[in-house]
Tab-separated table of C-alpha atoms in Angstrom:
chain	number	residue	atom	x	y	z
A	1	MET	CA	115.561	127.667	124.714
A	2	THR	CA	114.050	124.243	123.870
A	3	PRO	CA	114.264	121.699	126.442
A	4	GLU	CA	115.740	118.314	125.384
A	5	LYS	CA	113.953	115.284	125.905
A	6	GLN	CA	115.536	112.098	127.731
A	7	PRO	CA	113.572	109.139	126.324
A	8	GLY	CA	111.812	107.422	128.987
A	9	ASN	CA	113.341	108.842	132.136
A	10	THR	CA	111.156	111.814	133.500
A	11	GLY	CA	111.516	113.108	136.818
A	12	ASN	CA	111.893	110.424	139.520
A	13	ARG	CA	108.652	108.212	138.348
A	14	SER	CA	109.328	105.446	135.895
A	15	MET	CA	107.463	105.006	132.740
A	16	LYS	CA	106.096	102.030	134.579
A	17	GLN	CA	104.622	104.123	137.420
A	18	ARG	CA	103.288	106.488	135.302
A	19	LEU	CA	101.703	104.139	133.065
A	20	THR	CA	100.154	101.917	136.265
A	21	SER	CA	98.596	105.319	137.796
A	22	LEU	CA	97.189	107.235	134.455
A	23	ILE	CA	95.568	103.530	133.558
A	24	GLN	CA	94.397	103.188	137.581
A	25	GLU	CA	92.692	106.276	137.826
A	26	ALA	CA	91.063	106.132	134.369
A	27	LEU	CA	89.732	102.454	134.475
A	28	GLN	CA	89.410	101.775	137.703
A	29	PRO	CA	90.872	98.037	136.945
A	30	GLN	CA	89.972	94.970	138.550
A	31	HIS	CA	93.279	93.789	137.548
A	32	LEU	CA	96.293	95.285	136.147
A	33	GLU	CA	99.818	94.688	135.241
A	34	VAL	CA	102.313	96.590	133.363
A	35	ILE	CA	105.676	94.747	132.571
A	36	ASP	CA	108.784	96.389	131.188
A	37	GLU	CA	109.693	94.303	128.515
A	38	SER	CA	112.253	96.832	127.070
A	39	HIS	CA	115.180	94.498	127.738
A	40	MET	CA	113.638	92.000	125.224
A	41	HIS	CA	114.282	94.907	122.499
A	42	ASN	CA	116.777	96.440	120.411
A	43	VAL	CA	116.901	99.758	122.424
A	44	PRO	CA	119.349	101.061	124.333
A	45	LYS	CA	120.273	100.313	127.819
A	46	GLY	CA	118.008	101.858	130.569
A	47	ALA	CA	115.173	102.804	128.203
A	48	GLN	CA	111.862	102.414	129.095
A	49	SER	CA	110.253	101.801	125.907
A	50	HIS	CA	108.529	98.721	125.475
A	51	PHE	CA	105.616	97.566	127.787
A	52	LYS	CA	102.926	95.042	128.129
A	53	ILE	CA	99.713	96.069	130.013
A	54	VAL	CA	97.254	93.542	131.098
A	55	VAL	CA	94.104	95.043	131.629
A	56	VAL	CA	90.866	94.207	133.368
A	57	SER	CA	88.303	96.493	133.486
A	58	ASN	CA	84.293	96.961	133.540
A	59	GLN	CA	84.781	99.830	131.365
A	60	PHE	CA	85.543	97.867	128.592
A	61	GLU	CA	82.311	96.368	128.580
A	62	GLY	CA	80.315	96.257	125.049
A	63	LEU	CA	83.378	98.225	123.491
A	64	SER	CA	85.363	96.409	120.330
A	65	LEU	CA	88.862	95.600	120.984
A	66	VAL	CA	90.015	98.526	118.726
A	67	ASN	CA	87.853	100.966	120.930
A	68	ARG	CA	89.661	99.433	123.872
A	69	HIS	CA	93.335	99.797	122.620
A	70	ARG	CA	92.349	103.461	121.991
A	71	MET	CA	91.346	104.075	125.196
A	72	VAL	CA	94.493	102.877	126.681
A	73	ASN	CA	96.644	104.230	124.085
A	74	SER	CA	94.989	107.940	124.201
A	75	LEU	CA	96.104	107.523	128.088
A	76	ALA	CA	99.539	106.413	127.493
A	77	LYS	CA	99.540	109.530	124.344
A	78	PRO	CA	101.548	111.968	126.517
A	79	LEU	CA	104.418	109.109	127.206
A	80	PHE	CA	104.675	108.333	123.522
A	81	ASP	CA	105.991	111.754	123.218
A	82	GLU	CA	108.854	110.938	125.959
A	83	GLY	CA	110.488	107.813	124.405
A	84	LEU	CA	107.624	105.052	125.240
A	85	HIS	CA	107.572	102.938	121.446
A	86	ALA	CA	105.371	99.712	121.746
A	87	LEU	CA	102.249	98.644	123.977
A	88	ALA	CA	101.351	95.351	123.930
A	89	LEU	CA	97.927	95.343	125.411
A	90	HIS	CA	95.621	92.705	126.290
A	91	THR	CA	92.217	94.298	127.299
A	92	MET	CA	89.595	92.477	128.879
A	93	THR	CA	86.307	92.841	130.754
A	94	PRO	CA	85.985	90.810	134.179
A	95	GLU	CA	84.165	88.065	132.691
A	96	GLN	CA	86.777	87.585	129.692
A	97	TRP	CA	89.516	87.533	132.366
A	98	GLN	CA	87.790	84.426	134.149
A	99	GLN	CA	87.075	82.468	131.014
A	100	LYS	CA	90.677	82.637	130.027
A	101	GLY	CA	91.461	81.683	133.716
A	102	GLY	CA	93.583	84.733	134.123
A	103	THR	CA	96.255	83.887	131.643
A	104	PHE	CA	97.778	86.035	128.883
A	105	PRO	CA	100.006	85.447	125.683
A	106	LYS	CA	103.519	85.903	125.908
A	107	SER	CA	105.383	88.856	123.651
A	108	PRO	CA	107.204	87.806	120.743
A	109	PRO	CA	110.769	88.418	120.670
A	110	CYS	CA	112.294	91.465	118.609
A	111	MET	CA	114.112	90.766	115.454
A	112	GLY	CA	115.988	93.895	115.455
A	113	GLY	CA	114.030	96.563	113.451
A	114	GLY	CA	114.363	99.237	115.864
A	115	LYS	CA	113.297	102.614	115.518
B	1	MET	CA	101.018	113.217	96.118
B	2	ASP	CA	100.299	113.947	100.178
B	3	VAL	CA	101.486	111.282	102.146
B	4	LEU	CA	98.383	110.535	104.098
B	5	GLU	CA	96.369	110.764	100.665
B	6	ARG	CA	98.757	108.050	99.345
B	7	ILE	CA	97.845	105.928	102.864
B	8	LYS	CA	94.464	106.339	102.344
B	9	GLU	CA	94.716	105.127	98.419
B	10	GLN	CA	96.552	102.252	99.506
B	11	VAL	CA	94.177	101.072	102.028
B	12	ASP	CA	90.870	101.968	99.866
B	13	ASN	CA	92.918	100.102	96.512
B	14	ASN	CA	93.597	96.768	98.763
B	15	PRO	CA	90.927	95.085	100.634
B	16	ILE	CA	93.479	93.406	103.370
B	17	VAL	CA	96.701	95.855	104.211
B	18	LEU	CA	99.548	95.233	106.884
B	19	TYR	CA	101.966	97.829	107.713
B	20	MET	CA	104.632	96.310	109.088
B	21	LYS	CA	108.508	96.318	109.610
B	22	GLY	CA	110.088	94.355	107.192
B	23	THR	CA	108.130	91.661	104.785
B	24	PRO	CA	106.225	88.970	105.613
B	25	GLN	CA	109.047	86.763	104.431
B	26	PHE	CA	111.691	89.072	106.239
B	27	PRO	CA	109.943	90.724	109.167
B	28	GLN	CA	112.277	92.545	111.294
B	29	CYS	CA	110.007	93.073	114.356
B	30	GLY	CA	108.462	90.423	116.667
B	31	PHE	CA	105.149	91.861	116.833
B	32	SER	CA	105.095	92.177	112.587
B	33	SER	CA	106.104	89.078	112.449
B	34	ARG	CA	103.511	87.547	114.325
B	35	ALA	CA	100.757	89.620	112.642
B	36	ALA	CA	101.933	88.689	109.310
B	37	ALA	CA	102.024	84.887	110.162
B	38	ALA	CA	98.251	84.955	111.071
B	39	LEU	CA	97.157	86.615	107.990
B	40	GLN	CA	99.202	84.121	106.178
B	41	ASP	CA	97.546	81.423	107.936
B	42	CYS	CA	94.052	82.700	106.783
B	43	GLY	CA	95.318	81.741	103.434
B	44	VAL	CA	94.320	84.743	101.382
B	45	GLU	CA	96.292	87.096	99.470
B	46	PHE	CA	96.887	90.667	101.458
B	47	ALA	CA	98.900	93.559	100.691
B	48	TYR	CA	101.865	94.944	102.922
B	49	VAL	CA	103.862	98.004	103.433
B	50	ASN	CA	107.702	97.522	104.651
B	51	ILE	CA	107.567	101.040	106.614
B	52	LEU	CA	111.001	100.426	107.266
B	53	ALA	CA	111.420	100.957	103.719
B	54	ASP	CA	109.297	104.096	103.428
B	55	PRO	CA	110.197	106.746	106.036
B	56	GLU	CA	107.454	109.132	105.155
B	57	ILE	CA	104.915	106.487	105.680
B	58	PHE	CA	106.683	105.245	108.893
B	59	GLU	CA	106.337	109.092	110.446
B	60	ASN	CA	103.104	109.664	109.302
B	61	LEU	CA	101.163	106.516	109.390
B	62	PRO	CA	100.584	106.886	113.245
B	63	ARG	CA	98.576	110.145	112.596
B	64	PHE	CA	96.656	108.654	109.686
B	65	ALA	CA	94.051	106.516	112.190
B	66	ASP	CA	95.285	107.839	115.322
B	67	TRP	CA	97.168	104.853	116.470
B	68	PRO	CA	100.777	105.174	118.094
B	69	THR	CA	102.188	101.567	116.951
B	70	PHE	CA	103.220	99.233	114.359
B	71	PRO	CA	102.088	96.767	113.080
B	72	GLN	CA	98.560	98.383	111.406
B	73	LEU	CA	96.123	95.981	110.286
B	74	TYR	CA	93.460	97.831	107.887
B	75	ILE	CA	90.621	95.547	105.996
B	76	LYS	CA	88.467	97.420	103.601
B	77	GLY	CA	89.858	100.603	104.451
B	78	GLU	CA	89.123	100.364	108.078
B	79	LEU	CA	91.538	99.953	110.882
B	80	VAL	CA	91.376	96.825	112.260
B	81	GLY	CA	93.803	97.127	114.937
B	82	GLY	CA	97.594	96.328	115.594
B	83	CYS	CA	99.584	93.130	116.633
B	84	ASP	CA	97.482	91.940	119.433
B	85	ILE	CA	94.217	92.576	118.146
B	86	THR	CA	95.153	90.508	115.029
B	87	LEU	CA	96.409	87.572	116.883
B	88	GLU	CA	92.926	87.901	119.185
B	89	LEU	CA	90.993	87.876	116.139
B	90	HIS	CA	92.926	84.881	114.611
B	91	GLN	CA	92.438	82.471	117.597
B	92	THR	CA	89.002	83.234	117.689
B	93	GLY	CA	88.327	82.756	114.163
B	94	GLU	CA	87.063	86.267	113.356
B	95	LEU	CA	90.422	87.306	111.740
B	96	GLN	CA	89.470	84.231	109.007
B	97	LYS	CA	86.011	85.638	108.285
B	98	MET	CA	86.763	88.970	107.890
B	99	THR	CA	89.867	88.285	105.267
B	100	ALA	CA	88.122	85.938	103.573
B	101	GLU	CA	84.916	88.150	103.027
B	102	ALA	CA	87.153	90.948	101.978
B	103	ALA	CA	89.208	89.278	99.690
B	104	ALA	CA	85.831	87.947	98.255
B	105	SER	CA	84.601	91.854	97.765
B	106	LYS	CA	87.827	92.497	95.484
B	107	SER	CA	86.368	93.921	92.450
């Protein structure tokens, strides 16, 4: 029998906790924020589908934005199979984070596209 | 034609392609909307594919460049990134340069 998947609800650990520990372990960030923005989107109540991640790590040094995002996306890969739908990513080196004064952009409102 | 070949042809035949939910006029996702607006602000012509109207592309685009989310911006056949990268490049002025150059190279 193939086990059924319950989107975004695997065991007792929330998607947010799992994203946090995956990134914490792999990137040893100076700063990490994982923000659940699912409520802002056209998803079933309680879904853990949309997250914003702000991550500041030395390991981004010398990497293009595409490659930084690829690093984070590949860490999150197993979670994309479990109901994770969107990751807004703000990836900075400690120097860039300082230049920006420790701020990051707001996410846009949902426009109903779903899926 | 295989769907991955179809995508390959789209990104090769158009110097700038945005895969998005909805259209630049009627975007159906906040992230797609912002990416399209940034491109429009660059003032060059760009192609777009409404993935909500093409389920086959919707299903398969993530494995084309191993990128899990939408929108996706391609310039000169290369994945530039999603919404956040597009906006960041727009903010620094890099996107304007990249799109101008790509538009000029169109044969």
